[in-house]
Structure formats: C-alpha cells, structure tokens
CSV table of C-alpha atoms in Angstrom, one decimal:
chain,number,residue,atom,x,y,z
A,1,UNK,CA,-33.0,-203.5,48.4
A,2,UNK,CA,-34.1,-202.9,51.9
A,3,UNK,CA,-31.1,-200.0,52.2
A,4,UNK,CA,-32.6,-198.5,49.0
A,5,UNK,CA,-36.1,-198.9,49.8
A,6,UNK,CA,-36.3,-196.0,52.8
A,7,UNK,CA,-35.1,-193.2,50.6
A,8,UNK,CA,-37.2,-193.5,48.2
A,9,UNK,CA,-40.3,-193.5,50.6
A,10,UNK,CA,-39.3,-190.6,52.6
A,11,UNK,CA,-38.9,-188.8,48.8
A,12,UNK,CA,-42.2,-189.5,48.2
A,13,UNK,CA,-43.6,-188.5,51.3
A,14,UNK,CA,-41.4,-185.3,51.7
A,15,UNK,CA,-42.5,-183.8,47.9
A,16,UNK,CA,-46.1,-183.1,48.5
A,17,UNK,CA,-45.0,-181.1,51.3
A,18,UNK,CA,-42.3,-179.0,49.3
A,19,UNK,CA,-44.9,-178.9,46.3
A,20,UNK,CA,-47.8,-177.7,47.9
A,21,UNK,CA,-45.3,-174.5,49.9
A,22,UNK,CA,-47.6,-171.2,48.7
A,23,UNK,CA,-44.3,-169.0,49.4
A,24,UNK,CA,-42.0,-170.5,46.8
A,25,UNK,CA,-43.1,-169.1,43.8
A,26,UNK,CA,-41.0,-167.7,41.3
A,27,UNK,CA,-40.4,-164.1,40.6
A,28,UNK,CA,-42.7,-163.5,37.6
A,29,UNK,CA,-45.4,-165.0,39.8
A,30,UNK,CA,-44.8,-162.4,42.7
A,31,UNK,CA,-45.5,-159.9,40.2
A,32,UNK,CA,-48.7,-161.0,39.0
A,33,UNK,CA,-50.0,-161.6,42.3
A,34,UNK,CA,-48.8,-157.8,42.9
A,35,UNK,CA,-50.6,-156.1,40.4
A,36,UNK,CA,-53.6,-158.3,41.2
A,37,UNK,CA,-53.6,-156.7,44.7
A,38,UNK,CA,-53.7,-153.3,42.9
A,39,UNK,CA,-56.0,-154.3,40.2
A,40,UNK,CA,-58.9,-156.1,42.9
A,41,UNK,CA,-58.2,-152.8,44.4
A,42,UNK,CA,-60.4,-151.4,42.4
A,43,UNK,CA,-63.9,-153.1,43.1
A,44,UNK,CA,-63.7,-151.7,46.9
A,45,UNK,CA,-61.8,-148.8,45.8
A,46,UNK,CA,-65.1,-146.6,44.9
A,47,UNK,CA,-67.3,-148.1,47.3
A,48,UNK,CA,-66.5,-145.3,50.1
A,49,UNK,CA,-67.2,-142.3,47.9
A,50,UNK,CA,-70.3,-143.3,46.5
A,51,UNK,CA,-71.8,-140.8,48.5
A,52,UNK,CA,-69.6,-138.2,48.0
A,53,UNK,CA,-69.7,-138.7,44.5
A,54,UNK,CA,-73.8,-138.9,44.2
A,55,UNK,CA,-73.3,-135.5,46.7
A,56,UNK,CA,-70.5,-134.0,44.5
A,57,UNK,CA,-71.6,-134.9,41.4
A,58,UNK,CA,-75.6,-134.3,41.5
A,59,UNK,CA,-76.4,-138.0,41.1
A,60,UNK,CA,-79.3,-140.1,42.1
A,61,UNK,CA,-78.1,-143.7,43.9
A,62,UNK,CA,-78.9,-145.3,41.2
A,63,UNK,CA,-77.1,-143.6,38.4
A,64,UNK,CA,-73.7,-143.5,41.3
A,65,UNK,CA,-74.0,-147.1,41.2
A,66,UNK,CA,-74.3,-147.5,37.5
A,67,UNK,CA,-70.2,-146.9,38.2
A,68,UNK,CA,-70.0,-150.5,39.3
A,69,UNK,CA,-72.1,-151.9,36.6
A,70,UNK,CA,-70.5,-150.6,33.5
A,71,UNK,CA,-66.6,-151.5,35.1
A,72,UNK,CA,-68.7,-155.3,35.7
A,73,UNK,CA,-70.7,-155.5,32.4
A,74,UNK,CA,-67.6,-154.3,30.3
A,75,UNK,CA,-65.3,-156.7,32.2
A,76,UNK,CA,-67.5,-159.4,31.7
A,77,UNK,CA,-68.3,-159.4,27.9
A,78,UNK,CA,-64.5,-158.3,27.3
A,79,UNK,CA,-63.8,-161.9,29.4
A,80,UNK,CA,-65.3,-164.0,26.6
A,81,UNK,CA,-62.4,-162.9,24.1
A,82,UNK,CA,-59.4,-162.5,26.6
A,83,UNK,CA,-58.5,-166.1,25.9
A,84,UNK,CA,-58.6,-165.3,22.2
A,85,UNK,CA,-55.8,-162.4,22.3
A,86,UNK,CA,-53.9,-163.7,25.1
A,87,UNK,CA,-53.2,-166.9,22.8
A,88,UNK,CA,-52.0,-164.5,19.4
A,89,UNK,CA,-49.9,-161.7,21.8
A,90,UNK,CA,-48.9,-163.9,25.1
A,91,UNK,CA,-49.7,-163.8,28.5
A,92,UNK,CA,-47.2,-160.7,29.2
A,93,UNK,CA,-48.1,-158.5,26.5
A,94,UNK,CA,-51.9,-159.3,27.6
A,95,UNK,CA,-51.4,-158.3,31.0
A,96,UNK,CA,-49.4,-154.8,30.2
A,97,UNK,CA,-51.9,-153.9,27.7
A,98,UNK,CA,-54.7,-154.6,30.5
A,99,UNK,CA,-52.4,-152.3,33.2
A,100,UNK,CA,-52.1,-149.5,30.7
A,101,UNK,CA,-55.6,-149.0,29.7
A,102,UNK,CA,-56.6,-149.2,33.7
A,103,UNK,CA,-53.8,-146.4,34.2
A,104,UNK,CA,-55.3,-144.2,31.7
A,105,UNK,CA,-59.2,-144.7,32.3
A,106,UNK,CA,-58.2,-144.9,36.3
A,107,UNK,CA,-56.1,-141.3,35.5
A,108,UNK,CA,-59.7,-140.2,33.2
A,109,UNK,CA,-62.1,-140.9,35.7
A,110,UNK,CA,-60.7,-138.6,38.3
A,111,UNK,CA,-60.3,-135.9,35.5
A,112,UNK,CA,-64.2,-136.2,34.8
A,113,UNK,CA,-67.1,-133.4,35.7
A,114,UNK,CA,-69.8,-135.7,35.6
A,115,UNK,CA,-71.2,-138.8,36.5
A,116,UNK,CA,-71.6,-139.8,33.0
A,117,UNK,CA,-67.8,-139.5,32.0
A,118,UNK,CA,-67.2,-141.6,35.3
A,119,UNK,CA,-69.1,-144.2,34.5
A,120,UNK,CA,-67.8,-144.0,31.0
A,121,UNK,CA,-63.9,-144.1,32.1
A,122,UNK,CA,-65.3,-147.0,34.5
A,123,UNK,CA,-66.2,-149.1,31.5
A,124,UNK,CA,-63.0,-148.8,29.8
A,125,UNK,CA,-61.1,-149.3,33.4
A,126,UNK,CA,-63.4,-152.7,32.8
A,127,UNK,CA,-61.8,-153.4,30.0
A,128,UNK,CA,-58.5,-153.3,30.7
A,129,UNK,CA,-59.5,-155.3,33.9
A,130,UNK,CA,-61.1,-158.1,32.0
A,131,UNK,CA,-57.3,-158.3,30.2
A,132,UNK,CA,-55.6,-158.7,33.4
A,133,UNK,CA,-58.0,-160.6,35.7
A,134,UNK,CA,-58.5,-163.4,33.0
A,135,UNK,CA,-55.2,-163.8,32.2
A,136,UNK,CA,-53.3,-163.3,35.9
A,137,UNK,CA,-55.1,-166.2,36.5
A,138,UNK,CA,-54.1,-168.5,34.2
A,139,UNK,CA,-50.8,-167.5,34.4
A,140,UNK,CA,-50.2,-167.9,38.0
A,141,UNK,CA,-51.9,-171.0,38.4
A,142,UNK,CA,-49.9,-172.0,35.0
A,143,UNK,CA,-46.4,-170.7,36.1
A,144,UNK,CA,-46.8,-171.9,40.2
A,145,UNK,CA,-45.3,-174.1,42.2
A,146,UNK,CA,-47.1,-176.5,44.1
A,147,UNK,CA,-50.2,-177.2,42.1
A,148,UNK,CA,-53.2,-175.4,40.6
A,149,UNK,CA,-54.8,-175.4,44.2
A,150,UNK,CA,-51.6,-173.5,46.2
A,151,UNK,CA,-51.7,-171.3,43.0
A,152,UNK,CA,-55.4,-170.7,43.4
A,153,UNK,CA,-55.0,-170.2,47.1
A,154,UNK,CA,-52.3,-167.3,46.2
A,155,UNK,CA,-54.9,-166.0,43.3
A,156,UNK,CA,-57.3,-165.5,45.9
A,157,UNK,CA,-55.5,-164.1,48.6
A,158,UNK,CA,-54.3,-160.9,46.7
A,159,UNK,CA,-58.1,-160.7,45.7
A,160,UNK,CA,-58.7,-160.6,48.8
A,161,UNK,CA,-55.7,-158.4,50.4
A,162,UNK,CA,-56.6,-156.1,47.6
A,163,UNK,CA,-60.7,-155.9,48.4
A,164,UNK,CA,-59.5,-155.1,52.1
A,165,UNK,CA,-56.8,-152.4,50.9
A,166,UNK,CA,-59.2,-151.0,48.4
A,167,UNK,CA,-61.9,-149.3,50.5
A,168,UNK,CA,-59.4,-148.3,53.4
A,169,UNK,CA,-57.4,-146.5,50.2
A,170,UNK,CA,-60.9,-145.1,49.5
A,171,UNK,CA,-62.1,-144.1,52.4
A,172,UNK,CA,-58.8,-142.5,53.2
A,173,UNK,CA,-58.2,-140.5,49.7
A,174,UNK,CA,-61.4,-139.8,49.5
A,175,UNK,CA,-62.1,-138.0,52.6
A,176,UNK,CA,-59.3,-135.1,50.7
A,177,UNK,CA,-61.7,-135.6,47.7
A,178,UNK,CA,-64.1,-138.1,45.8
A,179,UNK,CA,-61.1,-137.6,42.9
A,180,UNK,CA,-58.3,-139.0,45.0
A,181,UNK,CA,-59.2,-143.2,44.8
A,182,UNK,CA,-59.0,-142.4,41.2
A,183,UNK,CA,-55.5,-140.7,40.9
A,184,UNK,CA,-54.2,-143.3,43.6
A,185,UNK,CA,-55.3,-146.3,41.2
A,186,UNK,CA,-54.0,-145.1,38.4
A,187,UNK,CA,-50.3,-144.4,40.2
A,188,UNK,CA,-50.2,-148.1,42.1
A,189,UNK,CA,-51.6,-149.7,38.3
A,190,UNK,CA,-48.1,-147.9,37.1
A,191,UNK,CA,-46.1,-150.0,39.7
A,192,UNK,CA,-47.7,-152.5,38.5
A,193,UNK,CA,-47.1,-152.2,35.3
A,194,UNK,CA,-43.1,-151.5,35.9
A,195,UNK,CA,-43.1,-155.0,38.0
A,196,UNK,CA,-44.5,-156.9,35.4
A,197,UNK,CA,-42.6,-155.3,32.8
A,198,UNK,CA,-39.6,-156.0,35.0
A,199,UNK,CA,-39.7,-159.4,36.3
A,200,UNK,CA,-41.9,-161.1,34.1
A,201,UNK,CA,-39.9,-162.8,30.6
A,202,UNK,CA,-40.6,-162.6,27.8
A,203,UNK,CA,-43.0,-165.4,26.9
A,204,UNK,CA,-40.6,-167.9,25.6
A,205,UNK,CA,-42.5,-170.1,23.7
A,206,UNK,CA,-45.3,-169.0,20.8
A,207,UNK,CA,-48.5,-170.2,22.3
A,208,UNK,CA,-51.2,-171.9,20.8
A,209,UNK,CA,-53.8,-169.7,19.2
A,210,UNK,CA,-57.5,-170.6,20.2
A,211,UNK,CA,-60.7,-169.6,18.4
A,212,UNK,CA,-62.8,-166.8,19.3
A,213,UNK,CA,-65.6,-169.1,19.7
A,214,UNK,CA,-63.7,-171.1,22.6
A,215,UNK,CA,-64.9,-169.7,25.8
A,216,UNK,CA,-68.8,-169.8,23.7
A,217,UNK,CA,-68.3,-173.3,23.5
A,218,UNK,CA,-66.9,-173.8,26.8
A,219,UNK,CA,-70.0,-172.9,28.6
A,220,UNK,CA,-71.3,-175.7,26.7
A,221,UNK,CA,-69.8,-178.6,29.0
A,222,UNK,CA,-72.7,-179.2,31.8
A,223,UNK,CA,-69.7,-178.7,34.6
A,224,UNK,CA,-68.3,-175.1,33.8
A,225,UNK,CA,-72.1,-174.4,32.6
A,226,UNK,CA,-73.5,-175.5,35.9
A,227,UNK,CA,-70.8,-173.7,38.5
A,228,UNK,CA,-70.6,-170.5,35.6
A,229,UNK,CA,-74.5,-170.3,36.3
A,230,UNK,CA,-74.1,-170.8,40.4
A,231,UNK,CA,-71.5,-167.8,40.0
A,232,UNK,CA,-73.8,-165.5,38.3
A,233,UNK,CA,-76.7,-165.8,41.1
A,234,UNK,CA,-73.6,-166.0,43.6
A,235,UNK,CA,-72.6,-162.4,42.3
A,236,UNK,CA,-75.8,-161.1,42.3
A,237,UNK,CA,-75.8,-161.6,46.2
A,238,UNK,CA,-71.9,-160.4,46.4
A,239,UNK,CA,-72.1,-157.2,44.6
A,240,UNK,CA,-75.5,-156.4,46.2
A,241,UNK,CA,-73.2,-156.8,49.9
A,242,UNK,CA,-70.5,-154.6,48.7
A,243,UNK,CA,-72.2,-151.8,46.4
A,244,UNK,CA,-75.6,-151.0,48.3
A,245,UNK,CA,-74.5,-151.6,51.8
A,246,UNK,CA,-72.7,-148.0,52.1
A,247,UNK,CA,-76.0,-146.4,51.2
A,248,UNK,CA,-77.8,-147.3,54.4
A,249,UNK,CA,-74.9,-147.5,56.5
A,250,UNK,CA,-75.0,-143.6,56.2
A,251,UNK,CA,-71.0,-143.5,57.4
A,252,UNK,CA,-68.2,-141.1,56.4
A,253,UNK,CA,-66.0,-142.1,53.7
A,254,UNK,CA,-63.3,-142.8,56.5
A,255,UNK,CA,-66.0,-144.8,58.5
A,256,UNK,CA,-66.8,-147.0,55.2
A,257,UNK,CA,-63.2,-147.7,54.3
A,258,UNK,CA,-62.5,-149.0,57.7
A,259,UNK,CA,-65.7,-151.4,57.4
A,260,UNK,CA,-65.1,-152.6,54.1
A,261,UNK,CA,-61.3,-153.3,55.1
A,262,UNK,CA,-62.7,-155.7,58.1
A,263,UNK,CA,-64.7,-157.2,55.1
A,264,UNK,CA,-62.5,-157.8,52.9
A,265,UNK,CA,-59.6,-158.7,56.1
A,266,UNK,CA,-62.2,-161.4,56.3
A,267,UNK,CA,-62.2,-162.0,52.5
A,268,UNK,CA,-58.6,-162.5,52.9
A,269,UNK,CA,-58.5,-164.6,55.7
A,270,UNK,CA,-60.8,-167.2,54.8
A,271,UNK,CA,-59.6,-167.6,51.2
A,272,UNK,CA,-56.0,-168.2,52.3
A,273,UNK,CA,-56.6,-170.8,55.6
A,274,UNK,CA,-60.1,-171.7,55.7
A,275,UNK,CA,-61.4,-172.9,52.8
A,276,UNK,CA,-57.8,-175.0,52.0
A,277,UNK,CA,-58.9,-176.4,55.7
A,278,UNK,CA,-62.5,-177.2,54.8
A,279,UNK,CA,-61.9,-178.8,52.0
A,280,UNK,CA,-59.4,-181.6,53.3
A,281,UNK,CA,-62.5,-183.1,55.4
A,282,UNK,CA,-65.8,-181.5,53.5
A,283,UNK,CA,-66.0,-182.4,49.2
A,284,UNK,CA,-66.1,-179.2,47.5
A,285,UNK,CA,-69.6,-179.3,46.3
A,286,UNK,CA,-71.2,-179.2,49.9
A,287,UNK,CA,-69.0,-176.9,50.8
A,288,UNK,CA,-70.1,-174.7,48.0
A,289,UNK,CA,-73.6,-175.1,48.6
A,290,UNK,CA,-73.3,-175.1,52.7
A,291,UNK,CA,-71.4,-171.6,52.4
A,292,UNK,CA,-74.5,-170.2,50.0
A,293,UNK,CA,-77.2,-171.0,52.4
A,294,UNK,CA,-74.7,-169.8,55.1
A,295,UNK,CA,-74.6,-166.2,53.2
A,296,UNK,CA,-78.2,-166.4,52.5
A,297,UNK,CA,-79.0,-166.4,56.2
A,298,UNK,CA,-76.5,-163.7,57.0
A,299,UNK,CA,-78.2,-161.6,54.1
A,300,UNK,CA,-81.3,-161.8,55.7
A,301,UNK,CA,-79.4,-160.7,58.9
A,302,UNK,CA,-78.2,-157.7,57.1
A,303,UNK,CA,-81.8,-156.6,56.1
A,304,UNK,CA,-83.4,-157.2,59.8
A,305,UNK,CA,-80.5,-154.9,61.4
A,306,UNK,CA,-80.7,-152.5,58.4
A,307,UNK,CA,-81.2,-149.9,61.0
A,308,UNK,CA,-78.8,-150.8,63.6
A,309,UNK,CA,-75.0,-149.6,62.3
A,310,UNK,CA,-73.4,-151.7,64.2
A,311,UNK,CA,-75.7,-154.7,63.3
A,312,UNK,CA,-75.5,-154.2,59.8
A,313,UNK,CA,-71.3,-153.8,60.0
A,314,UNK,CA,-70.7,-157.4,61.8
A,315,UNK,CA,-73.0,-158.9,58.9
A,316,UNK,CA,-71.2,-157.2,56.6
A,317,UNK,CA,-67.9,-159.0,57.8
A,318,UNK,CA,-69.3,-161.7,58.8
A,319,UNK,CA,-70.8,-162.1,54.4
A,320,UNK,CA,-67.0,-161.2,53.8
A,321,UNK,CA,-65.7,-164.4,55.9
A,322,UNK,CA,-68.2,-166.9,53.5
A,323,UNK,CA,-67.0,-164.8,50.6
A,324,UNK,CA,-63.9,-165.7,51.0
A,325,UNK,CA,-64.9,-169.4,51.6
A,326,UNK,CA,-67.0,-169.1,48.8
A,327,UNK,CA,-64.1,-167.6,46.3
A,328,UNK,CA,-61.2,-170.3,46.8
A,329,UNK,CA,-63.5,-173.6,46.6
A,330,UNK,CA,-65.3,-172.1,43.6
A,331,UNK,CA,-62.3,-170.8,41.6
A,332,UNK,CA,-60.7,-174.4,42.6
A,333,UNK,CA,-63.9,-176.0,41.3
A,334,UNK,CA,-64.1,-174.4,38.1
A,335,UNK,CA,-60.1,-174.9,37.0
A,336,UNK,CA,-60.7,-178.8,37.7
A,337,UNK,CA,-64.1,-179.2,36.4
A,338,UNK,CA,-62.5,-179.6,32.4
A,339,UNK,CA,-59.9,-180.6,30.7
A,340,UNK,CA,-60.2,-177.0,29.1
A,341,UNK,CA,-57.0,-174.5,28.9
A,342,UNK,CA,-57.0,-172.6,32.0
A,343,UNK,CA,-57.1,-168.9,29.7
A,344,UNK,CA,-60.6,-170.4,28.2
A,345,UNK,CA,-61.7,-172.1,31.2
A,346,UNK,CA,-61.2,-169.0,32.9
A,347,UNK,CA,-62.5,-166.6,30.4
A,348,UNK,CA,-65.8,-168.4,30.0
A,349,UNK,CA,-66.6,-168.4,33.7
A,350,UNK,CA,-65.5,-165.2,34.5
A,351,UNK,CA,-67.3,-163.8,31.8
A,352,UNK,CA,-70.6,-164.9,33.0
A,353,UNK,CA,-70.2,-164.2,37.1
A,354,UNK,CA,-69.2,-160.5,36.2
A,355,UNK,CA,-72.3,-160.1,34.4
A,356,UNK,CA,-74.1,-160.9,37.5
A,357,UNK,CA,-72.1,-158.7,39.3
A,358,UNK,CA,-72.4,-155.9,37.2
A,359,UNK,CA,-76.7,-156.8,37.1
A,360,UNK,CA,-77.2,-156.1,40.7
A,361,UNK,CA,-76.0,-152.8,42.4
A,362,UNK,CA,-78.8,-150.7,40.2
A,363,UNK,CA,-81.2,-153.6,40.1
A,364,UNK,CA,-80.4,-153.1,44.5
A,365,UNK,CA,-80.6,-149.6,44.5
A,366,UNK,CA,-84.3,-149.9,42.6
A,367,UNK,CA,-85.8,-152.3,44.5
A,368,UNK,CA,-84.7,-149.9,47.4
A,369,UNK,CA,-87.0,-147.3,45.8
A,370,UNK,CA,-90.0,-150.0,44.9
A,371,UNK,CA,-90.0,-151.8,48.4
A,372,UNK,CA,-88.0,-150.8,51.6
A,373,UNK,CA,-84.4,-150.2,52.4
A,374,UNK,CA,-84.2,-153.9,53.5
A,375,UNK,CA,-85.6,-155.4,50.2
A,376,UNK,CA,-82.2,-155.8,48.5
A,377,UNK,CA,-80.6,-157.8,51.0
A,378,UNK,CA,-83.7,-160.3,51.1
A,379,UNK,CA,-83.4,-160.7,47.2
A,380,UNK,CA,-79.5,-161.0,47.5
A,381,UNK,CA,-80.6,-164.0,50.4
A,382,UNK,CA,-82.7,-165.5,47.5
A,383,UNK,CA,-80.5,-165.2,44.8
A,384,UNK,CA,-77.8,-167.2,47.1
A,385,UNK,CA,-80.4,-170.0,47.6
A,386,UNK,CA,-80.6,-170.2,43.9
A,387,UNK,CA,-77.0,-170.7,43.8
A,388,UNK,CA,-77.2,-172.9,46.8
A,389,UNK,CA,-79.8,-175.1,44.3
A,390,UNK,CA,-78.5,-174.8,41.1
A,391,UNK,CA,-75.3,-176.6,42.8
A,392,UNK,CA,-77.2,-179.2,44.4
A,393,UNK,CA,-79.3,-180.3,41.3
A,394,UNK,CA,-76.4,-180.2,39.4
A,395,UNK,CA,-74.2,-182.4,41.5
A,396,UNK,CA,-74.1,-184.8,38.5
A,397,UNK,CA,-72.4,-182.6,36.7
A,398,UNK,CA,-69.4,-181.5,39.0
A,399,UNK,CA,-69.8,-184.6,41.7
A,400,UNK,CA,-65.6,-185.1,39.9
A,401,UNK,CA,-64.6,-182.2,41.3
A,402,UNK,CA,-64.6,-183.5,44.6
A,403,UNK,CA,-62.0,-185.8,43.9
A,404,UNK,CA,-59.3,-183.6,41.5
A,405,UNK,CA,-57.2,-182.8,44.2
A,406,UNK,CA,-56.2,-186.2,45.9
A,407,UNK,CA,-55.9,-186.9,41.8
A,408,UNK,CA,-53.6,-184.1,41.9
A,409,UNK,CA,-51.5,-185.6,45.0
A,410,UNK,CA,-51.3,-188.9,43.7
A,411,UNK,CA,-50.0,-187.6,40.0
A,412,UNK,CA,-47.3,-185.6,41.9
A,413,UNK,CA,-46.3,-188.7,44.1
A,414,UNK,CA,-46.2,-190.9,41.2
A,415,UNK,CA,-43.7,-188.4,39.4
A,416,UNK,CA,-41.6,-188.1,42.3
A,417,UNK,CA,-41.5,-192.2,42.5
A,418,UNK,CA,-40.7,-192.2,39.1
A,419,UNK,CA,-37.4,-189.4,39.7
C-alpha cells in the first residue's frame, strides 16, 4: 500500500502543473490565437491615421472618430446573435465567414473617397469582427489545454500582442498613406484565414443549436448582468484612452504608432503575467474594482498633463498596464460567473461592453468641443469609478467568482486521482 501510495501523490501533484502549461496547445488553437492577433489588430490599427485621415479626407474629429464607433456599435449588436449561428454552421465555418467579410470591408475601406464610405466599410469590418471575436473565444477556451483560465490568459495575450502590433503597423503604413493600414489588414486577415482553414478540422460533432433569444436571456442572471454592465462603463473609459488621445497628442503617424505599441506592449504584458499573479493572492472582485480606481486616477493624470507630450505618453502606458490587468481578471470573471455555454456567455457580454466602446470616442471628441481638451479624460476617470461601484455593490452577485478557480484545481486533481 505504502509502495503504491507515493506514485499516486506525486501524479496528483505533478498534473496541475502539466495542465495549467499555456504553450501546449494544440494546433487548431495556435491558429485562432493567430488570427486573433490580426483581427485585435484592427482597434489600434486606425488610431495613428486619424489625423491624416480627418486631413486627407476633409473631416471634422468627430465624424474621423465615428470610424471607431460604427466598427464598435456593429460589433456589438452583431455579438448578441453570434452564438445563434455559430451553434447551426460550427465554430470553423463561423470564424472563416467572420475572416472573409473583414478581408473584403478591410480591402473596401482603403478603396473609399470619403469619410462616409470608411466609416461604412468600418461597420461591416464590425461585423465580421463580432463573428470572429465571439467565437475565437469560446473556441479556444473550449479546445485548450490547461483550463479555461490558461486559455483565457492565451485569449488575452494575442489581444494584446495584437493592440501593440496594430498602431506600430499603422503608424508605419500609414506614414506612405492613410490607405496603407487598410490594405495591410485585409492581406494579414487572408493569412488568417488560410491558417484556419488549414489547421483547424472540421467540426466533428453537430453542435447543439441555441435560441436567438439566448444571449437576451443571459444578461438576465444578476452575475453576467452585473460584470456585462461594469464592462460597458469600463469601455467607455478604454476607448476614450485609445481613440481621443492621438488628437491632443498632436504626433506624426510614426510617433503615435510607436506610443500606442508601448501601450499596448503594456497591454500585453500585464494580461499574460500579472494579472495570473494577482489573482493567486488578491480575489478577483477586488482586484477588478482596485484596477478601476487605479485607471480612474491615471485618467485624471492624463487630463492634468494634457499639455505635456511626454506626460500624457507615460499615462497612456501606464492606462495600458491596468488595461491589461483589467482584461484577463474580467474575461476570467465573466466565463465562471454561469453555468451558461461559453458561445452565449460570451456573446451576451461582449455584446454589451462594445456598445460602450463604440459610445465614447464621438461622445470624447464632443465634450472636447463643449468643455476643454482635458474634459474627456475626467469623464473617462468617472466612468471607471462607476465601474469601480457597480462591482462593489454588486459583490453579491459575483462574490463566487472568487473561488472558480481553486474549484477548477481541485476538479482536475480529483480526475487525475481518479486515472
């Protein structure tokens, strides 16, 4: 018995270890993870040409950032029914169909004479992002290995390599020409679609069909209500960081790309090794709020240096490092917060925190007009306090969260006892 015994321990202590290795994943995963670089690519991607574009084009500030909003508000109403198709068609037919539409509209929106048929190609890129995003997600956390939590740590670390990448592509293409960003989308959205298409099989099994009125319903559970809310007021303050901050930075394209790669370097780094390491000693819902009031102070940074360049870049990467933070714990928050499937889960929160995305770079660029060039980062400050609040009060609500992931650990102990 005693011979026996120390085996079996060391089994059960060694699997976590294996389980929980971010780098073992298998192929089809790689992909996905791929073309998510590519497709988060595209938030940053336009942010360095926004002045060229408002210069090339003839456009006010506003109507330049209207580019962000209708890629957001498309992406975010096309989330609610992602779930819906994904479940008839598959994950892989989902997620080429997504690919090919942002090659196309990607390939259109370089192609366009005006600011209005950008912002229109924009809106259908936003569709065929809301195909992608939604589904990559459940389908890497779903296909894995080492837990939902490694898989979410992956998730977010090509959202954030491809943040960083994004504006650096931008700022580099588009110092040739405001069209270039565009063109160079729509090419690296090709390899992605090829990788995919390539490594990822055929889905074998005939999933299970869920009703349109799933992610709807969905938001109806206090838990993904309460951190799908937080998300929207969280965006607000996000999108207001990335989309208005190149206006009164004043910098060249090349000058932009290089800041918004430090910020979303930062992005990167925090997602992948920080907030795993936070976590392990702080609950998730303190860290959640704690990182809000964090990126509420370095807003209100942001708006007190608004005239010192250099002051205004370290807050801007500084707001990237608690983004990160803030992306991991919350993505990790909402996938154990039901007993939902992941495609709904994920559709119904996404949905609602791209709608506050999409809400705040013209809502920025107005109060700009209205108030002062410092305004917007003041009212992106509140809006994370909101978030901040909406968290604490709802505590109730998501207080299990805290504890999914030692549930997690012990449920893959306990199978590896029972091998």
């Amino acid at each position: 018995m005693t011979a026996t015994a120390k085996p079996t321990t060391a089994g059960v202590a060694a699997a976590p270890k294996k389980q929980n290795s971010i780098l073992h994943q298998p192929k089809a995963v790689w992909a996905v993870a791929f073309a998510c670089v590519i497709a988060f690519m595209g938030i940053g991607l336009v942010d360095p040409i926004l002045p060229a574009i408002a210069e090339s084009l003839h456009a006010t500030q506003t109507q330049t950032s209207l580019l962000f909003t209708s890629y957001l508000l498309i992406t975010g109403f096309a989330m609610l029914f992602t779930s819906w198709i994904s479940t008839r068609i598959g994950a892989r037919k989902t997620l080429l169909i997504g690919l090919a539409l942002i090659v196309v509209f990607a390939l259109l929106a370089g192609l366009s004479g005006s600011v209005e048929a950008v912002i229109g190609f924009r809106a259908g890129w936003g569709l065929g992002n809301a195909l992608f995003i939604s589904t990559a997600l459940a389908t890497i956390v779903g296909a894995a290995s080492g837990g939902a939590s490694s898989a979410i740590i992956l998730y977010e670390a090509a959202l954030g390599l491809g943040i960083a990448i994004g504006p650096l592509l931008g700022g580099l293409l588009g110092s040739i020409s405001w069209r270039g960003p565009f063109f160079g989308t729509s090419v690296l959205m090709a390899v992605g679609f090829i990788a995919i298409f390539a490594l990822m099989k055929k889905d074998s099994q005939r999933p299970t069909p869920t009703p349109l009125s799933a992610p709807f319903k969905a938001l109806t559970r206090p838990a993904l209500a309460v951190l799908a809310v937080a998300a929207l007021f969280y965006n607000i303050a996000f999108f207001i960081l990335l989309a208005y901050t190149p206006f009164p930075l004043g910098l060249s394209a090349i000058g932009l790309g290089l800041t918004f790669f430090g910020w979303g370097l930062a992005v990167a780094i925090t997602s992948v090794w920080v907030a795993p390491a936070l976590t392990r000693r702080i609950p998730r819902t303190r860290v959640l709020w704690a990182v809000l009031l964090l990126l509420a102070a370095d807003l209100v940074l942001a708006g007190v240096f608004i005239g010192t360049t250099a002051g205004l870049i370290a807050c801007v990467v500084a707001g990237g490092a608690l983004l990160g933070v803030m992306n991991t714990v919350l993505t990790e928050s909402v996938m154990a917060a039901t007993d939902l499937p992941r495609p709904v889960a994920s559709s119904a929160y996404s949905a609602v925190r791209f709608i506050g995305g999409a809400v705040a770079p013209p809502l920025a660029s107005l109060i700009a007009v209205w108030f002062t060039a410092a305004t917007p980062f003041y009212f992106a400050a509140g809006s994370a306090v909101v978030a901040s609040l909406i968290v604490i009060l709802g505590h109730r609500a998501i207080a299990h969260v805290d504890h999914e992931e030692e549930d997690e650990l012990e449920k893959a102990e306990a199978i590896t006892a029972g091998e």
